[in-house]
mmCIF file of C-alpha atoms and ligand atoms in Angstrom:
data_model
loop_
_atom_site.group_PDB
_atom_site.id
_atom_site.type_symbol
_atom_site.label_atom_id
_atom_site.label_comp_id
_atom_site.label_asym_id
_atom_site.label_seq_id
_atom_site.Cartn_x
_atom_site.Cartn_y
_atom_site.Cartn_z
ATOM 1 C CA MET A 1 71.309 112.780 127.487
ATOM 2 C CA SER A 2 73.604 114.176 124.826
ATOM 3 C CA SER A 3 76.472 112.750 122.835
ATOM 4 C CA ASN A 4 78.798 115.070 124.781
ATOM 5 C CA GLU A 5 78.211 113.242 128.048
ATOM 6 C CA HIS A 6 79.648 109.985 126.745
ATOM 7 C CA PRO A 7 83.067 109.820 125.176
ATOM 8 C CA SER A 8 83.677 108.609 121.652
ATOM 9 C CA ARG A 9 86.715 106.582 120.770
ATOM 10 C CA GLY A 10 89.301 108.511 118.812
ATOM 11 C CA LEU A 11 90.548 107.347 115.452
ATOM 12 C CA LEU A 12 93.961 107.006 113.846
ATOM 13 C CA LEU A 13 93.840 108.919 110.573
ATOM 14 C CA MET A 14 96.621 107.921 108.189
ATOM 15 C CA ILE A 15 97.054 110.391 105.369
ATOM 16 C CA VAL A 16 99.358 109.015 102.688
ATOM 17 C CA ALA A 17 100.563 110.674 99.489
ATOM 18 C CA PRO A 18 103.674 110.974 97.381
ATOM 19 C CA SER A 19 105.847 113.981 98.308
ATOM 20 C CA GLY A 20 104.814 117.244 96.669
ATOM 21 C CA VAL A 21 101.084 116.471 96.543
ATOM 22 C CA GLY A 22 100.076 118.807 99.368
ATOM 23 C CA LYS A 23 99.648 116.186 102.073
ATOM 24 C CA THR A 24 101.393 118.227 104.741
ATOM 25 C CA SER A 25 99.288 121.359 104.075
ATOM 26 C CA LEU A 26 96.045 119.334 104.088
ATOM 27 C CA THR A 27 96.969 117.545 107.314
ATOM 28 C CA ARG A 28 98.058 120.703 109.107
ATOM 29 C CA ARG A 29 94.877 122.543 108.198
ATOM 30 C CA LEU A 30 92.751 119.633 109.440
ATOM 31 C CA ILE A 31 94.657 119.694 112.739
ATOM 32 C CA ALA A 32 94.325 123.473 113.051
ATOM 33 C CA ASP A 33 90.543 123.243 112.531
ATOM 34 C CA HIS A 34 89.987 120.357 114.984
ATOM 35 C CA PRO A 35 91.248 120.716 118.580
ATOM 36 C CA ASP A 36 90.495 117.036 119.267
ATOM 37 C CA LEU A 37 92.822 115.917 116.445
ATOM 38 C CA HIS A 38 96.566 115.821 117.107
ATOM 39 C CA LEU A 39 99.429 115.302 114.725
ATOM 40 C CA SER A 40 101.763 112.453 115.481
ATOM 41 C CA ILE A 41 105.207 114.077 115.317
ATOM 42 C CA SER A 42 107.594 111.443 114.006
ATOM 43 C CA ALA A 43 111.173 111.064 115.063
ATOM 44 C CA THR A 44 113.648 111.018 112.184
ATOM 45 C CA THR A 45 117.385 110.721 111.687
ATOM 46 C CA ARG A 46 117.321 112.960 108.606
ATOM 47 C CA LEU A 47 118.555 116.548 108.851
ATOM 48 C CA PRO A 48 115.993 119.378 109.053
ATOM 49 C CA ARG A 49 115.152 121.073 105.752
ATOM 50 C CA PRO A 50 115.139 124.871 105.632
ATOM 51 C CA GLY A 51 112.072 126.119 107.502
ATOM 52 C CA GLU A 52 111.530 122.893 109.449
ATOM 53 C CA HIS A 53 111.442 123.089 113.235
ATOM 54 C CA GLU A 54 112.250 120.599 115.971
ATOM 55 C CA GLY A 55 109.058 119.357 117.631
ATOM 56 C CA ARG A 56 106.755 120.916 115.016
ATOM 57 C CA ASP A 57 107.751 119.026 111.855
ATOM 58 C CA TYR A 58 109.753 116.183 113.367
ATOM 59 C CA HIS A 59 111.816 115.275 116.370
ATOM 60 C CA PHE A 60 115.251 115.355 114.753
ATOM 61 C CA VAL A 61 117.392 112.764 116.506
ATOM 62 C CA SER A 62 120.761 111.066 115.996
ATOM 63 C CA ARG A 63 120.954 107.471 114.791
ATOM 64 C CA ASP A 64 122.112 106.415 118.244
ATOM 65 C CA ALA A 65 119.191 108.158 119.936
ATOM 66 C CA PHE A 66 116.798 106.541 117.427
ATOM 67 C CA LYS A 67 118.247 103.084 118.077
ATOM 68 C CA GLY A 68 117.857 103.667 121.829
ATOM 69 C CA MET A 69 114.184 104.549 121.362
ATOM 70 C CA MET A 70 113.702 101.417 119.243
ATOM 71 C CA ALA A 71 115.363 99.254 121.888
ATOM 72 C CA ARG A 72 113.012 100.703 124.532
ATOM 73 C CA ASP A 73 110.015 99.885 122.270
ATOM 74 C CA GLU A 74 109.033 103.564 122.143
ATOM 75 C CA PHE A 75 107.728 103.430 118.544
ATOM 76 C CA LEU A 76 104.398 102.176 117.229
ATOM 77 C CA GLU A 77 106.161 101.601 113.903
ATOM 78 C CA THR A 78 109.422 102.526 112.222
ATOM 79 C CA ALA A 79 110.640 102.693 108.640
ATOM 80 C CA GLU A 80 113.761 103.415 106.643
ATOM 81 C CA VAL A 81 113.043 105.870 103.828
ATOM 82 C CA TYR A 82 115.786 107.098 101.462
ATOM 83 C CA GLY A 83 118.487 105.971 103.913
ATOM 84 C CA ASN A 84 116.987 107.718 106.955
ATOM 85 C CA PHE A 85 115.016 106.276 109.841
ATOM 86 C CA TYR A 86 111.533 107.453 110.775
ATOM 87 C CA GLY A 87 109.287 106.349 113.623
ATOM 88 C CA SER A 88 105.944 107.202 115.229
ATOM 89 C CA PRO A 89 106.459 107.662 118.995
ATOM 90 C CA ARG A 90 104.013 105.505 120.904
ATOM 91 C CA PRO A 91 103.306 107.470 124.149
ATOM 92 C CA PRO A 92 101.615 110.583 122.656
ATOM 93 C CA ILE A 93 99.462 108.410 120.362
ATOM 94 C CA MET A 94 98.265 106.198 123.201
ATOM 95 C CA GLY A 95 97.700 109.244 125.415
ATOM 96 C CA ALA A 96 95.483 110.917 122.809
ATOM 97 C CA LEU A 97 93.411 107.768 122.221
ATOM 98 C CA ALA A 98 92.981 107.296 125.972
ATOM 99 C CA ARG A 99 91.484 110.815 126.170
ATOM 100 C CA GLY A 100 89.096 110.070 123.292
ATOM 101 C CA ASP A 101 91.063 112.316 120.936
ATOM 102 C CA SER A 102 92.198 111.389 117.435
ATOM 103 C CA VAL A 103 95.647 111.279 115.884
ATOM 104 C CA ALA A 104 96.618 112.141 112.305
ATOM 105 C CA PHE A 105 99.733 110.614 110.755
ATOM 106 C CA ASP A 106 101.778 112.111 107.968
ATOM 107 C CA ILE A 107 103.593 108.873 107.168
ATOM 108 C CA ASP A 108 104.437 106.571 104.288
ATOM 109 C CA TYR A 109 102.365 103.686 102.946
ATOM 110 C CA ARG A 110 104.175 100.916 104.798
ATOM 111 C CA GLY A 111 103.941 102.799 108.094
ATOM 112 C CA ALA A 112 100.202 103.307 107.647
ATOM 113 C CA VAL A 113 99.659 99.623 106.860
ATOM 114 C CA HIS A 114 101.746 98.666 109.884
ATOM 115 C CA ILE A 115 99.626 100.835 112.189
ATOM 116 C CA ARG A 116 96.410 99.457 110.666
ATOM 117 C CA GLU A 117 97.651 95.914 111.343
ATOM 118 C CA GLN A 118 97.992 96.795 115.019
ATOM 119 C CA ALA A 119 94.800 98.829 115.422
ATOM 120 C CA ALA A 120 92.450 97.939 112.565
ATOM 121 C CA ALA A 121 89.232 99.119 114.242
ATOM 122 C CA ASP A 122 90.701 102.550 115.025
ATOM 123 C CA SER A 123 92.443 103.101 111.688
ATOM 124 C CA VAL A 124 91.282 105.077 108.674
ATOM 125 C CA MET A 125 93.569 105.290 105.629
ATOM 126 C CA VAL A 126 93.300 108.135 103.126
ATOM 127 C CA TYR A 127 95.374 108.462 99.964
ATOM 128 C CA ILE A 128 95.984 111.804 98.262
ATOM 129 C CA LEU A 129 96.460 111.552 94.496
ATOM 130 C CA PRO A 130 98.351 114.119 92.445
ATOM 131 C CA PRO A 131 96.410 115.368 89.391
ATOM 132 C CA SER A 132 99.353 114.065 87.317
ATOM 133 C CA LEU A 133 102.867 112.788 87.892
ATOM 134 C CA GLY A 134 104.138 115.607 85.640
ATOM 135 C CA GLU A 135 102.566 118.153 88.005
ATOM 136 C CA MET A 136 104.077 116.355 90.991
ATOM 137 C CA LYS A 137 107.513 116.449 89.319
ATOM 138 C CA ARG A 138 107.088 120.177 88.663
ATOM 139 C CA ARG A 139 106.220 120.840 92.335
ATOM 140 C CA LEU A 140 109.183 118.773 93.577
ATOM 141 C CA TYR A 141 111.617 120.737 91.368
ATOM 142 C CA ALA A 142 109.945 124.045 92.289
ATOM 143 C CA ARG A 143 110.425 123.500 96.037
ATOM 144 C CA SER A 144 114.103 122.576 95.301
ATOM 145 C CA GLN A 145 114.547 120.615 98.511
ATOM 146 C CA ASP A 146 115.810 117.390 96.979
ATOM 147 C CA SER A 147 118.544 116.261 94.615
ATOM 148 C CA VAL A 148 117.646 115.063 91.096
ATOM 149 C CA GLU A 149 118.259 111.453 92.236
ATOM 150 C CA VAL A 150 115.904 111.762 95.204
ATOM 151 C CA ILE A 151 113.216 113.366 92.997
ATOM 152 C CA GLN A 152 113.531 110.506 90.469
ATOM 153 C CA GLU A 153 113.223 108.003 93.334
ATOM 154 C CA ARG A 154 110.156 109.808 94.726
ATOM 155 C CA LEU A 155 108.497 109.716 91.273
ATOM 156 C CA ALA A 156 109.233 106.014 90.783
ATOM 157 C CA ARG A 157 107.896 105.285 94.264
ATOM 158 C CA ALA A 158 104.761 107.344 93.587
ATOM 159 C CA LYS A 159 103.938 105.111 90.595
ATOM 160 C CA ASP A 160 104.223 101.974 92.726
ATOM 161 C CA GLU A 161 102.161 103.504 95.539
ATOM 162 C CA VAL A 162 99.354 104.918 93.384
ATOM 163 C CA ALA A 163 98.701 101.402 92.078
ATOM 164 C CA LEU A 164 97.845 100.353 95.663
ATOM 165 C CA TRP A 165 94.854 102.714 95.898
ATOM 166 C CA ARG A 166 92.419 99.872 96.619
ATOM 167 C CA THR A 167 94.006 99.241 100.032
ATOM 168 C CA PHE A 168 92.864 102.701 101.212
ATOM 169 C CA ASP A 169 89.489 103.513 102.743
ATOM 170 C CA TYR A 170 89.326 106.814 100.837
ATOM 171 C CA VAL A 171 91.098 108.410 97.875
ATOM 172 C CA ILE A 172 91.142 112.188 97.340
ATOM 173 C CA MET A 173 92.582 114.012 94.339
ATOM 174 C CA ASN A 174 94.368 117.233 95.202
ATOM 175 C CA ASP A 175 93.861 119.242 92.016
ATOM 176 C CA ASP A 176 92.080 121.957 94.027
ATOM 177 C CA PHE A 177 93.288 122.463 97.607
ATOM 178 C CA ASP A 178 90.000 123.771 99.047
ATOM 179 C CA ARG A 179 87.953 120.937 97.562
ATOM 180 C CA ALA A 180 90.471 118.314 98.645
ATOM 181 C CA TYR A 181 90.482 119.822 102.146
ATOM 182 C CA ALA A 182 86.675 119.804 102.323
ATOM 183 C CA GLU A 183 86.667 116.116 101.354
ATOM 184 C CA LEU A 184 89.275 115.277 103.990
ATOM 185 C CA ALA A 185 87.295 117.119 106.666
ATOM 186 C CA HIS A 186 84.083 115.277 105.616
ATOM 187 C CA ILE A 187 85.897 111.964 105.967
ATOM 188 C CA PHE A 188 87.116 112.864 109.460
ATOM 189 C CA HIS A 189 83.657 114.055 110.544
ATOM 190 C CA ALA A 190 81.883 110.979 109.186
ATOM 191 C CA GLU A 191 84.417 108.580 110.683
ATOM 192 C CA ARG A 192 83.989 110.219 114.093
ATOM 193 C CA LEU A 193 80.239 109.614 113.783
ATOM 194 C CA ARG A 194 80.632 105.894 113.076
ATOM 195 C CA SER A 195 78.372 104.028 115.495
ATOM 196 C CA SER A 196 81.207 101.704 116.562
ATOM 197 C CA ARG A 197 83.182 104.696 117.878
ATOM 198 C CA ASN A 198 80.347 106.343 119.791
ATOM 199 C CA GLN A 199 79.925 104.981 123.258
ATOM 200 C CA TRP A 200 76.994 107.277 123.989
ATOM 201 C CA ILE A 201 74.677 105.337 121.656
ATOM 202 C CA GLU A 202 74.307 102.209 123.764
ATOM 203 C CA PRO A 203 73.058 103.921 126.981
ATOM 204 C CA MET A 204 70.982 106.325 124.904
ATOM 205 C CA VAL A 205 69.216 103.469 123.126
ATOM 206 C CA ALA A 206 68.810 101.610 126.437
ATOM 207 C CA SER A 207 67.022 104.619 127.950
ATOM 208 C CA LEU A 208 64.861 105.026 124.822
ATOM 209 C CA LEU A 209 63.797 101.406 125.139
ATOM 210 C CA GLU A 210 62.878 101.950 128.784
ATOM 211 C CA GLU A 211 60.546 104.819 127.982
ATOM 212 C CA ASP A 212 56.852 104.264 128.643
ATOM 213 C CA ILE A 213 54.920 104.876 125.483
HETATM 214 P P1 5GP B 301 110.305 113.415 104.351
HETATM 215 O O1 5GP B 301 111.761 113.114 104.595
HETATM 216 O O2 5GP B 301 110.055 113.878 102.956
HETATM 217 O O3 5GP B 301 109.750 114.334 105.391
HETATM 218 O O4 5GP B 301 109.514 112.045 104.532
HETATM 219 C C1 5GP B 301 109.833 110.922 103.740
HETATM 220 C C2 5GP B 301 108.727 109.906 103.878
HETATM 221 O O5 5GP B 301 108.727 109.348 105.204
HETATM 222 C C3 5GP B 301 107.350 110.517 103.680
HETATM 223 O O6 5GP B 301 106.573 109.626 102.895
HETATM 224 C C4 5GP B 301 106.821 110.608 105.089
HETATM 225 O O7 5GP B 301 105.421 110.576 105.106
HETATM 226 C C5 5GP B 301 107.415 109.359 105.707
HETATM 227 N N1 5GP B 301 107.407 109.391 107.171
HETATM 228 C C6 5GP B 301 107.538 110.449 107.990
HETATM 229 N N2 5GP B 301 107.461 110.066 109.267
HETATM 230 C C7 5GP B 301 107.261 108.735 109.272
HETATM 231 C C8 5GP B 301 107.091 107.746 110.314
HETATM 232 O O8 5GP B 301 107.096 108.022 111.506
HETATM 233 N N3 5GP B 301 106.896 106.476 109.907
HETATM 234 C C9 5GP B 301 106.884 106.131 108.606
HETATM 235 N N4 5GP B 301 106.670 104.848 108.326
HETATM 236 N N5 5GP B 301 107.044 107.005 107.608
HETATM 237 C C10 5GP B 301 107.241 108.300 107.936
#
């Protein structure tokens, strides 16, 4: 008997960080390296930024379309961030878990907590720290995607969020992308090996106990 013959339960991996800390790059590399891990593509009412694509970065929808999805209970959670609505569509997440696959979320703190409240046993929360808020500010200005007001709001929010580090299962500092990525991958691998997620263990142990010795 091998672990491949018995499915393991997938996990919901919430990766949270202030903007400009490299969360998106870390998450996308983890997805690219693990075919059994899928990114939850959120729906949002905000406009696409240059270089963003429908269906890859977000599902860009109108406010009316978003409200319709909410009314049909199609989101696992929703949030309003900087005046725009965001939501994690429920069907692809449930489909992945049903197949034994895992889902990574690139969402904000409140969204992650909301998902954990609904699926505590399946949830793993990781926080990515910037090496400094000054460095984060520099990266936000360098990518020049946001107005000065939005950047100031993101920095203020980062301070509030960082103080909540104890509510996360893991904290990684992204001062070196490769090291931070290695740590994230270790977390994913170890969490997949958790005994509570591995349904092959019970029959395996039962057959061990039946062996004549
Ligand atoms: P941005 O507009 O910069 O892409 O995202 C703004 C914030 O909204 C980020 O913290 C991002 O992680 C968060 N976010 C994106 N999608 C979702 C979602 O589906 N739910 C929640 N709660 N937050 C989201």
